[in-house]
Amino acid sequence: VTQPPEPSTRRPQIVEKHEEAKKEDHMASEEVLADRRYTKDHEWAKFDNGEVLVGITAYAVDQLGDITLVNIDVKPGETLTAGKAFGTIESVKTLSDLFAPVSGKVARVNAALENSPELVNDDCYGKAWMIAVVPSDAAELEALLEAGAYTDFLKTATH
Amino acid sequence: VSTHATSSTPLHRTPLYDEHVRLGGRLVPFAGWEMPVQYKGVTEEHRAVRTAAGLFDVSHMGEMILAGEYAAQVVNYLITNDAGKLVDGQALYTCACNEAGMILDDLIVYRIEAKRWLIVCNASNRDKMVAHFRAAADNHCSFEDASDQTALIALQGPKAMAIAALAGPEGAALAELANFHFRDAALAGVPCTAARTGYTGEDGVEIFCSPSDAPRLWRSLLDLGAPLGIEPAGLGARDTLRLEARLSLYGNDIDETTNPIEAGLGWVVKMNKGDFVGREAIERIKQAGPVRKLVGFEMTGRGIARHGYPLLDKQGVKVGVCTSGSPGPTVGKNIGLGYLPVSMSELGTQFLVDCRGRTVEAAVVKVPFYKRA
């Protein structure tokens, strides 16, 4: 197991907002945190204490609407492959796959989501983390989008 | 997470498109139209309709007018319900079937006058139904596809009629109109035809007006209804509302592979009204008895059934299919409709739903899931 390096400088959390969204009063949906990395599928991955915590972004939550069910299909000890589905998330209208941002071994799953899927709407970057993975390839985490690049990606995705 | 389906086909826009954009509606492709799936959120809009009122743009639906001496016969020949019993200003819900007794569309048929009829069809079936009615009208009565000249706004909810009353004396008088009756009325100064119909399980009206007047009427109703809690509501809430009320959705619960008897629409098939398209086939189906039934179910395990999910018996053998499913915000359960063998259609029957490989327990329950007090 190769562990990715800690970011050398710990920046304070910066909330970046999409310019257009400000005008449209959709600020919350564009919230992107600088302390983690992102996939183009709108998952976030945060390296913390030897684990990568995984969840979905505010943009994804806004697109999905009211979250009604979170199904984590992996158990602690199981191996994950980056890009493969590890579960599904359902809103009133739709079902979406959850994709693993990095490969590794599942350390923990967030059992709280089983009975409180609304946590995803309330706190997608905090209490609604979905799985914790002990990453097997540091390069995978490094290859994910940084906050700025993800914010730029959202601009192209929403226009 | 995958959040988007994209489409490259050019989409139609209703006369209310700019209103949806202004209100922050999320526009999605639906039956060739760019329609708002939600504004503030499906659940919030659903609750607004159940507790106050919601305003829906359903201008994408198709409208056809048949007129002339034989218009009534043409209409009645194409539908399964009996239009012969209607009076002026009365409408009915019906199926239109093909010769095999399969459902071409579900419609509302309005008798404007004995010799003038309005048919409202699903947006997804407009081309098909226009061709079907036009062909039948040929040489017998006049036919007009009025869809592009007609906007349609649904005002639904326990406060709907109070809001209509705020739109003027003719709006107030609509409260006296019986269910499935309609009349012309000026609402907020806009000439309209208002029908006591809907697709939500709530009281309300569906209002026809000209496309050029539609934005003004839409804004007026939202402004007048604001103190009473009206919300613009999108297709998402329309779907959860109609599902709780167990109203069929064409393309999901009914289509050209389903017949009215198995779909639970036998009540809109009138065998004693004379000949109509599909009559013989439906007669045979009724005599033989349907092999499957569209049942309502609730998920007793943890999962949400979706359109197309297989339904399994307790041994895990596929026995049917889910045609509609979602959380029911008012009933507070995950609910669905699906076809099951008649032998498994009794209330309380337990079965499994294959939720993408995860089997989740479900049980047949009484419908409608929601009925207003």
Short mmCIF file of N, CA and C in Angstrom, two decimals, chain B residues 5-162:
data_model
loop_
_atom_site.label_atom_id
_atom_site.label_comp_id
_atom_site.label_asym_id
_atom_site.label_seq_id
_atom_site.Cartn_x
_atom_site.Cartn_y
_atom_site.Cartn_z
N ALA B 5 -28.48 12.98 -18.75
CA ALA B 5 -28.72 12.35 -20.03
C ALA B 5 -28.78 13.48 -21.04
N THR B 6 -28.07 13.36 -22.11
CA THR B 6 -28.08 14.46 -23.08
C THR B 6 -28.80 14.02 -24.34
N SER B 7 -29.34 14.98 -25.04
CA SER B 7 -30.05 14.68 -26.26
C SER B 7 -29.61 15.69 -27.31
N SER B 8 -29.49 15.22 -28.52
CA SER B 8 -29.05 16.14 -29.57
C SER B 8 -30.19 16.57 -30.48
N THR B 9 -31.35 15.91 -30.33
CA THR B 9 -32.49 16.29 -31.17
C THR B 9 -33.01 17.66 -30.74
N PRO B 10 -33.38 18.51 -31.72
CA PRO B 10 -33.93 19.81 -31.33
C PRO B 10 -35.26 19.62 -30.60
N LEU B 11 -35.45 20.38 -29.56
CA LEU B 11 -36.64 20.20 -28.72
C LEU B 11 -37.62 21.34 -28.90
N HIS B 12 -38.91 21.01 -28.79
CA HIS B 12 -39.94 22.04 -28.82
C HIS B 12 -39.96 22.76 -27.47
N ARG B 13 -40.40 24.01 -27.51
CA ARG B 13 -40.57 24.76 -26.28
C ARG B 13 -42.03 25.21 -26.18
N THR B 14 -42.58 25.18 -24.98
CA THR B 14 -43.95 25.64 -24.80
C THR B 14 -43.94 27.17 -24.72
N PRO B 15 -45.13 27.78 -24.81
CA PRO B 15 -45.19 29.25 -24.69
C PRO B 15 -44.71 29.75 -23.32
N LEU B 16 -44.56 28.83 -22.38
CA LEU B 16 -44.15 29.21 -21.02
C LEU B 16 -42.67 28.96 -20.76
N TYR B 17 -41.93 28.67 -21.81
CA TYR B 17 -40.51 28.36 -21.65
C TYR B 17 -39.77 29.45 -20.87
N ASP B 18 -39.99 30.71 -21.26
CA ASP B 18 -39.27 31.80 -20.59
C ASP B 18 -39.65 31.91 -19.11
N GLU B 19 -40.90 31.56 -18.80
CA GLU B 19 -41.33 31.57 -17.39
C GLU B 19 -40.57 30.52 -16.60
N HIS B 20 -40.39 29.34 -17.19
CA HIS B 20 -39.67 28.27 -16.50
C HIS B 20 -38.22 28.68 -16.23
N VAL B 21 -37.62 29.31 -17.21
CA VAL B 21 -36.23 29.75 -17.05
C VAL B 21 -36.16 30.81 -15.95
N ARG B 22 -37.09 31.76 -15.99
CA ARG B 22 -37.12 32.84 -15.01
C ARG B 22 -37.31 32.29 -13.59
N LEU B 23 -38.08 31.22 -13.48
CA LEU B 23 -38.36 30.62 -12.16
C LEU B 23 -37.26 29.66 -11.71
N GLY B 24 -36.22 29.52 -12.53
CA GLY B 24 -35.13 28.61 -12.15
C GLY B 24 -35.47 27.15 -12.35
N GLY B 25 -36.44 26.86 -13.23
CA GLY B 25 -36.80 25.46 -13.48
C GLY B 25 -35.66 24.72 -14.14
N ARG B 26 -35.54 23.45 -13.80
CA ARG B 26 -34.53 22.62 -14.47
C ARG B 26 -35.18 21.96 -15.67
N LEU B 27 -34.73 22.34 -16.84
CA LEU B 27 -35.37 21.90 -18.07
C LEU B 27 -34.72 20.62 -18.58
N VAL B 28 -35.56 19.66 -18.92
CA VAL B 28 -35.06 18.37 -19.41
C VAL B 28 -35.86 17.98 -20.65
N PRO B 29 -35.28 17.12 -21.48
CA PRO B 29 -36.04 16.65 -22.65
C PRO B 29 -37.13 15.69 -22.20
N PHE B 30 -38.34 15.91 -22.70
CA PHE B 30 -39.45 15.01 -22.39
C PHE B 30 -40.36 14.93 -23.62
N ALA B 31 -40.46 13.75 -24.20
CA ALA B 31 -41.33 13.51 -25.36
C ALA B 31 -41.10 14.55 -26.45
N GLY B 32 -39.84 14.94 -26.64
CA GLY B 32 -39.51 15.89 -27.69
C GLY B 32 -39.66 17.34 -27.27
N TRP B 33 -39.95 17.57 -25.99
CA TRP B 33 -40.14 18.92 -25.48
C TRP B 33 -39.11 19.21 -24.40
N GLU B 34 -38.82 20.49 -24.28
CA GLU B 34 -37.93 20.93 -23.21
C GLU B 34 -38.84 21.39 -22.07
N MET B 35 -38.92 20.56 -21.04
CA MET B 35 -39.91 20.79 -19.98
C MET B 35 -39.24 20.88 -18.61
N PRO B 36 -39.85 21.64 -17.70
CA PRO B 36 -39.27 21.72 -16.35
C PRO B 36 -39.56 20.43 -15.57
N VAL B 37 -38.52 19.77 -15.11
CA VAL B 37 -38.72 18.57 -14.28
C VAL B 37 -38.95 19.00 -12.84
N GLN B 38 -38.36 20.14 -12.46
CA GLN B 38 -38.57 20.67 -11.12
C GLN B 38 -38.13 22.14 -11.07
N TYR B 39 -38.61 22.84 -10.06
CA TYR B 39 -38.16 24.21 -9.78
C TYR B 39 -37.39 24.18 -8.46
N LYS B 40 -38.11 24.14 -7.34
CA LYS B 40 -37.43 24.10 -6.04
C LYS B 40 -37.03 22.69 -5.63
N GLY B 41 -37.76 21.72 -6.13
CA GLY B 41 -37.49 20.33 -5.76
C GLY B 41 -38.76 19.51 -5.83
N VAL B 42 -38.62 18.26 -6.23
CA VAL B 42 -39.79 17.42 -6.46
C VAL B 42 -40.63 17.27 -5.18
N THR B 43 -39.96 16.98 -4.07
CA THR B 43 -40.71 16.73 -2.84
C THR B 43 -41.46 17.98 -2.37
N GLU B 44 -40.78 19.11 -2.44
CA GLU B 44 -41.41 20.36 -2.00
C GLU B 44 -42.61 20.71 -2.88
N GLU B 45 -42.46 20.51 -4.19
CA GLU B 45 -43.56 20.80 -5.10
C GLU B 45 -44.72 19.82 -4.89
N HIS B 46 -44.36 18.57 -4.66
CA HIS B 46 -45.38 17.55 -4.39
C HIS B 46 -46.19 17.95 -3.16
N ARG B 47 -45.49 18.34 -2.09
CA ARG B 47 -46.19 18.72 -0.86
C ARG B 47 -47.04 19.97 -1.05
N ALA B 48 -46.55 20.91 -1.85
CA ALA B 48 -47.34 22.12 -2.12
C ALA B 48 -48.67 21.75 -2.77
N VAL B 49 -48.63 20.81 -3.71
CA VAL B 49 -49.87 20.41 -4.39
C VAL B 49 -50.81 19.69 -3.43
N ARG B 50 -50.26 18.89 -2.51
CA ARG B 50 -51.11 18.15 -1.57
C ARG B 50 -51.67 19.07 -0.47
N THR B 51 -50.97 20.14 -0.15
CA THR B 51 -51.40 20.96 0.99
C THR B 51 -51.92 22.34 0.59
N ALA B 52 -51.51 22.84 -0.59
CA ALA B 52 -51.92 24.18 -1.01
C ALA B 52 -52.29 24.13 -2.49
N ALA B 53 -51.35 24.43 -3.36
CA ALA B 53 -51.63 24.36 -4.79
C ALA B 53 -50.33 24.35 -5.58
N GLY B 54 -50.43 23.76 -6.76
CA GLY B 54 -49.31 23.76 -7.69
C GLY B 54 -49.79 24.18 -9.07
N LEU B 55 -48.88 24.77 -9.83
CA LEU B 55 -49.21 25.20 -11.19
C LEU B 55 -48.28 24.46 -12.16
N PHE B 56 -48.88 23.75 -13.10
CA PHE B 56 -48.12 22.92 -14.04
C PHE B 56 -48.32 23.43 -15.47
N ASP B 57 -47.23 23.46 -16.20
CA ASP B 57 -47.33 23.72 -17.64
C ASP B 57 -47.47 22.37 -18.34
N VAL B 58 -48.63 22.13 -18.93
CA VAL B 58 -48.81 20.89 -19.68
C VAL B 58 -49.17 21.21 -21.14
N SER B 59 -48.60 22.33 -21.59
CA SER B 59 -48.87 22.78 -22.96
C SER B 59 -48.30 21.84 -24.02
N HIS B 60 -47.43 20.93 -23.60
CA HIS B 60 -46.86 20.00 -24.57
C HIS B 60 -47.89 18.96 -25.03
N MET B 61 -48.98 18.82 -24.30
CA MET B 61 -49.97 17.81 -24.67
C MET B 61 -50.63 18.19 -26.00
N GLY B 62 -51.17 17.17 -26.67
CA GLY B 62 -51.76 17.40 -28.00
C GLY B 62 -53.25 17.69 -27.90
N GLU B 63 -53.73 18.61 -28.74
CA GLU B 63 -55.16 18.91 -28.80
C GLU B 63 -55.65 18.76 -30.24
N MET B 64 -56.75 18.05 -30.38
CA MET B 64 -57.34 17.86 -31.69
C MET B 64 -58.81 18.26 -31.62
N ILE B 65 -59.29 18.86 -32.69
CA ILE B 65 -60.71 19.23 -32.73
C ILE B 65 -61.37 18.54 -33.92
N LEU B 66 -62.44 17.83 -33.64
CA LEU B 66 -63.25 17.21 -34.68
C LEU B 66 -64.60 17.89 -34.67
N ALA B 67 -65.07 18.29 -35.84
CA ALA B 67 -66.33 19.02 -35.89
C ALA B 67 -67.15 18.56 -37.09
N GLY B 68 -68.45 18.64 -36.92
CA GLY B 68 -69.36 18.31 -38.02
C GLY B 68 -70.42 17.32 -37.59
N GLU B 69 -71.31 17.06 -38.52
CA GLU B 69 -72.46 16.20 -38.31
C GLU B 69 -72.07 14.84 -37.69
N TYR B 70 -70.97 14.27 -38.19
CA TYR B 70 -70.62 12.91 -37.76
C TYR B 70 -69.43 12.86 -36.81
N ALA B 71 -69.04 14.02 -36.29
CA ALA B 71 -67.87 14.07 -35.41
C ALA B 71 -68.05 13.15 -34.19
N ALA B 72 -69.25 13.16 -33.62
CA ALA B 72 -69.49 12.35 -32.43
C ALA B 72 -69.30 10.86 -32.71
N GLN B 73 -69.80 10.42 -33.89
CA GLN B 73 -69.65 9.01 -34.24
C GLN B 73 -68.20 8.64 -34.45
N VAL B 74 -67.47 9.53 -35.12
CA VAL B 74 -66.04 9.26 -35.37
C VAL B 74 -65.31 9.13 -34.04
N VAL B 75 -65.53 10.09 -33.15
CA VAL B 75 -64.86 10.06 -31.85
C VAL B 75 -65.22 8.79 -31.09
N ASN B 76 -66.49 8.49 -31.05
CA ASN B 76 -66.93 7.33 -30.26
C ASN B 76 -66.44 6.02 -30.83
N TYR B 77 -66.20 5.99 -32.13
CA TYR B 77 -65.70 4.77 -32.78
C TYR B 77 -64.22 4.53 -32.43
N LEU B 78 -63.52 5.61 -32.12
CA LEU B 78 -62.07 5.49 -31.86
C LEU B 78 -61.74 5.28 -30.39
N ILE B 79 -62.71 5.46 -29.51
CA ILE B 79 -62.42 5.36 -28.07
C ILE B 79 -63.18 4.20 -27.45
N THR B 80 -62.73 3.79 -26.27
CA THR B 80 -63.36 2.65 -25.59
C THR B 80 -64.49 3.08 -24.66
N ASN B 81 -64.42 4.30 -24.13
CA ASN B 81 -65.47 4.81 -23.26
C ASN B 81 -66.63 5.32 -24.13
N ASP B 82 -67.74 5.65 -23.50
CA ASP B 82 -68.92 6.04 -24.27
C ASP B 82 -69.14 7.55 -24.25
N ALA B 83 -68.74 8.18 -25.36
CA ALA B 83 -68.92 9.63 -25.47
C ALA B 83 -70.37 10.00 -25.71
N GLY B 84 -71.19 8.99 -26.06
CA GLY B 84 -72.59 9.25 -26.35
C GLY B 84 -73.38 9.73 -25.14
N LYS B 85 -72.82 9.50 -23.95
CA LYS B 85 -73.53 9.88 -22.73
C LYS B 85 -73.20 11.30 -22.28
N LEU B 86 -72.25 11.93 -22.96
CA LEU B 86 -71.84 13.27 -22.51
C LEU B 86 -72.84 14.33 -22.91
N VAL B 87 -72.90 15.38 -22.11
CA VAL B 87 -73.66 16.57 -22.47
C VAL B 87 -72.66 17.67 -22.85
N ASP B 88 -73.16 18.75 -23.43
CA ASP B 88 -72.27 19.86 -23.77
C ASP B 88 -71.53 20.31 -22.51
N GLY B 89 -70.23 20.53 -22.63
CA GLY B 89 -69.47 21.00 -21.48
C GLY B 89 -69.04 19.88 -20.53
N GLN B 90 -69.12 18.63 -21.02
CA GLN B 90 -68.70 17.51 -20.18
C GLN B 90 -67.59 16.73 -20.89
N ALA B 91 -66.69 16.18 -20.10
CA ALA B 91 -65.55 15.45 -20.64
C ALA B 91 -65.49 14.06 -20.03
N LEU B 92 -64.71 13.18 -20.64
CA LEU B 92 -64.47 11.88 -20.03
C LEU B 92 -63.07 11.39 -20.32
N TYR B 93 -62.59 10.51 -19.45
CA TYR B 93 -61.31 9.86 -19.61
C TYR B 93 -61.54 8.56 -20.36
N THR B 94 -60.66 8.23 -21.27
CA THR B 94 -60.86 7.02 -22.07
C THR B 94 -59.54 6.50 -22.60
N CYS B 95 -59.58 5.27 -23.09
CA CYS B 95 -58.49 4.74 -23.89
C CYS B 95 -58.89 4.82 -25.35
N ALA B 96 -57.89 4.87 -26.22
CA ALA B 96 -58.10 4.58 -27.63
C ALA B 96 -57.24 3.35 -27.90
N CYS B 97 -57.87 2.32 -28.48
CA CYS B 97 -57.15 1.06 -28.71
C CYS B 97 -56.98 0.81 -30.20
N ASN B 98 -56.09 -0.12 -30.52
CA ASN B 98 -56.00 -0.60 -31.90
C ASN B 98 -56.89 -1.83 -32.04
N GLU B 99 -56.90 -2.43 -33.23
CA GLU B 99 -57.79 -3.57 -33.48
C GLU B 99 -57.46 -4.74 -32.58
N ALA B 100 -56.23 -4.82 -32.10
CA ALA B 100 -55.83 -5.91 -31.21
C ALA B 100 -56.24 -5.65 -29.76
N GLY B 101 -56.90 -4.51 -29.54
CA GLY B 101 -57.34 -4.19 -28.18
C GLY B 101 -56.22 -3.64 -27.31
N MET B 102 -55.11 -3.30 -27.94
CA MET B 102 -53.98 -2.73 -27.19
C MET B 102 -54.10 -1.20 -27.18
N ILE B 103 -53.50 -0.59 -26.17
CA ILE B 103 -53.78 0.83 -25.93
C ILE B 103 -52.87 1.73 -26.78
N LEU B 104 -53.50 2.51 -27.66
CA LEU B 104 -52.77 3.48 -28.47
C LEU B 104 -52.45 4.73 -27.66
N ASP B 105 -53.39 5.10 -26.79
CA ASP B 105 -53.18 6.29 -25.97
C ASP B 105 -54.30 6.34 -24.94
N ASP B 106 -54.09 7.12 -23.90
CA ASP B 106 -55.22 7.47 -23.04
C ASP B 106 -55.47 8.96 -23.22
N LEU B 107 -56.76 9.30 -23.23
CA LEU B 107 -57.20 10.61 -23.72
C LEU B 107 -58.23 11.20 -22.77
N ILE B 108 -58.41 12.52 -22.88
CA ILE B 108 -59.64 13.11 -22.36
C ILE B 108 -60.40 13.67 -23.56
N VAL B 109 -61.66 13.30 -23.63
CA VAL B 109 -62.54 13.69 -24.73
C VAL B 109 -63.56 14.69 -24.19
N TYR B 110 -63.65 15.85 -24.84
CA TYR B 110 -64.52 16.93 -24.38
C TYR B 110 -65.62 17.17 -25.41
N ARG B 111 -66.87 17.13 -24.96
CA ARG B 111 -67.96 17.51 -25.86
C ARG B 111 -68.19 19.01 -25.68
N ILE B 112 -67.71 19.79 -26.66
CA ILE B 112 -67.92 21.24 -26.64
C ILE B 112 -69.39 21.50 -27.00
N GLU B 113 -69.77 20.90 -28.12
CA GLU B 113 -71.17 20.86 -28.56
C GLU B 113 -71.37 19.48 -29.19
N ALA B 114 -72.61 19.16 -29.51
CA ALA B 114 -72.89 17.86 -30.11
C ALA B 114 -72.04 17.64 -31.37
N LYS B 115 -71.76 18.75 -32.06
CA LYS B 115 -71.03 18.61 -33.33
C LYS B 115 -69.61 19.16 -33.25
N ARG B 116 -69.09 19.34 -32.04
CA ARG B 116 -67.73 19.88 -31.91
C ARG B 116 -67.06 19.24 -30.70
N TRP B 117 -65.95 18.55 -30.95
CA TRP B 117 -65.29 17.74 -29.93
C TRP B 117 -63.81 18.09 -29.82
N LEU B 118 -63.34 18.15 -28.61
CA LEU B 118 -61.92 18.36 -28.35
C LEU B 118 -61.34 17.07 -27.77
N ILE B 119 -60.19 16.67 -28.28
CA ILE B 119 -59.50 15.47 -27.77
C ILE B 119 -58.13 15.92 -27.27
N VAL B 120 -57.79 15.56 -26.05
CA VAL B 120 -56.44 15.85 -25.55
C VAL B 120 -55.67 14.54 -25.41
N CYS B 121 -54.52 14.49 -26.09
CA CYS B 121 -53.71 13.26 -26.07
C CYS B 121 -52.34 13.55 -25.45
N ASN B 122 -51.62 12.48 -25.17
CA ASN B 122 -50.28 12.62 -24.62
C ASN B 122 -49.33 13.22 -25.66
N ALA B 123 -48.40 14.04 -25.18
CA ALA B 123 -47.41 14.66 -26.06
C ALA B 123 -46.63 13.61 -26.84
N SER B 124 -46.30 12.51 -26.14
CA SER B 124 -45.48 11.47 -26.77
C SER B 124 -46.24 10.76 -27.89
N ASN B 125 -47.56 10.87 -27.89
CA ASN B 125 -48.37 10.17 -28.88
C ASN B 125 -49.00 11.10 -29.91
N ARG B 126 -48.62 12.36 -29.86
CA ARG B 126 -49.32 13.34 -30.69
C ARG B 126 -49.34 12.97 -32.17
N ASP B 127 -48.17 12.66 -32.73
CA ASP B 127 -48.13 12.37 -34.17
C ASP B 127 -49.00 11.16 -34.50
N LYS B 128 -48.86 10.13 -33.66
CA LYS B 128 -49.62 8.90 -33.89
C LYS B 128 -51.13 9.16 -33.79
N MET B 129 -51.55 9.90 -32.77
CA MET B 129 -52.98 10.10 -32.57
C MET B 129 -53.56 11.08 -33.59
N VAL B 130 -52.77 12.05 -33.98
CA VAL B 130 -53.23 12.97 -35.03
C VAL B 130 -53.48 12.18 -36.31
N ALA B 131 -52.56 11.29 -36.66
CA ALA B 131 -52.74 10.48 -37.87
C ALA B 131 -53.97 9.58 -37.73
N HIS B 132 -54.14 9.01 -36.54
CA HIS B 132 -55.24 8.08 -36.28
C HIS B 132 -56.59 8.79 -36.39
N PHE B 133 -56.72 9.93 -35.74
CA PHE B 133 -58.00 10.66 -35.77
C PHE B 133 -58.23 11.31 -37.14
N ARG B 134 -57.14 11.82 -37.73
CA ARG B 134 -57.31 12.45 -39.03
C ARG B 134 -57.83 11.44 -40.06
N ALA B 135 -57.23 10.25 -40.02
CA ALA B 135 -57.65 9.22 -40.98
C ALA B 135 -59.11 8.84 -40.78
N ALA B 136 -59.52 8.72 -39.51
CA ALA B 136 -60.90 8.33 -39.23
C ALA B 136 -61.88 9.45 -39.59
N ALA B 137 -61.42 10.69 -39.47
CA ALA B 137 -62.29 11.83 -39.75
C ALA B 137 -62.50 12.03 -41.25
N ASP B 138 -61.54 11.54 -42.02
CA ASP B 138 -61.54 11.77 -43.46
C ASP B 138 -62.90 11.42 -44.07
N ASN B 139 -63.48 12.37 -44.77
CA ASN B 139 -64.78 12.21 -45.43
C ASN B 139 -65.98 12.19 -44.48
N HIS B 140 -65.71 12.25 -43.16
CA HIS B 140 -66.84 12.19 -42.22
C HIS B 140 -67.04 13.48 -41.43
N CYS B 141 -65.93 14.11 -41.03
CA CYS B 141 -66.04 15.36 -40.29
C CYS B 141 -64.73 16.11 -40.44
N SER B 142 -64.71 17.33 -39.97
CA SER B 142 -63.48 18.11 -40.09
C SER B 142 -62.51 17.72 -38.98
N PHE B 143 -61.25 17.87 -39.27
CA PHE B 143 -60.23 17.54 -38.28
C PHE B 143 -59.20 18.66 -38.22
N GLU B 144 -58.82 19.04 -37.00
CA GLU B 144 -57.79 20.05 -36.85
C GLU B 144 -56.83 19.65 -35.72
N ASP B 145 -55.54 19.69 -36.00
CA ASP B 145 -54.55 19.53 -34.93
C ASP B 145 -54.31 20.92 -34.36
N ALA B 146 -54.91 21.19 -33.20
CA ALA B 146 -54.85 22.53 -32.60
C ALA B 146 -53.73 22.64 -31.57
N SER B 147 -52.85 21.65 -31.50
CA SER B 147 -51.84 21.61 -30.44
C SER B 147 -50.99 22.87 -30.38
N ASP B 148 -50.58 23.35 -31.54
CA ASP B 148 -49.67 24.51 -31.55
C ASP B 148 -50.40 25.82 -31.26
N GLN B 149 -51.73 25.79 -31.31
CA GLN B 149 -52.51 27.00 -31.00
C GLN B 149 -53.10 26.94 -29.59
N THR B 150 -52.67 25.95 -28.82
CA THR B 150 -53.29 25.74 -27.51
C THR B 150 -52.25 25.59 -26.42
N ALA B 151 -52.36 26.44 -25.40
CA ALA B 151 -51.56 26.26 -24.19
C ALA B 151 -52.45 25.61 -23.14
N LEU B 152 -51.84 24.85 -22.23
CA LEU B 152 -52.61 24.17 -21.20
C LEU B 152 -51.87 24.28 -19.86
N ILE B 153 -52.58 24.83 -18.88
CA ILE B 153 -52.01 25.04 -17.56
C ILE B 153 -52.89 24.32 -16.54
N ALA B 154 -52.26 23.50 -15.69
CA ALA B 154 -53.03 22.79 -14.66
C ALA B 154 -52.82 23.47 -13.31
N LEU B 155 -53.92 23.85 -12.69
CA LEU B 155 -53.91 24.43 -11.34
C LEU B 155 -54.52 23.37 -10.43
N GLN B 156 -53.72 22.83 -9.51
CA GLN B 156 -54.13 21.66 -8.74
C GLN B 156 -53.80 21.83 -7.26
N GLY B 157 -54.70 21.31 -6.44
CA GLY B 157 -54.44 21.33 -5.00
C GLY B 157 -55.66 21.78 -4.23
N PRO B 158 -55.65 21.57 -2.92
CA PRO B 158 -56.82 21.95 -2.11
C PRO B 158 -57.14 23.45 -2.17
N LYS B 159 -56.17 24.28 -2.50
CA LYS B 159 -56.42 25.72 -2.61
C LYS B 159 -56.64 26.16 -4.06
N ALA B 160 -56.68 25.20 -4.98
CA ALA B 160 -56.77 25.55 -6.40
C ALA B 160 -58.01 26.39 -6.71
N MET B 161 -59.15 25.99 -6.19
CA MET B 161 -60.38 26.70 -6.54
C MET B 161 -60.44 28.07 -5.85
N ALA B 162 -59.83 28.17 -4.69
CA ALA B 162 -59.75 29.48 -4.03
C ALA B 162 -58.88 30.42 -4.84
#
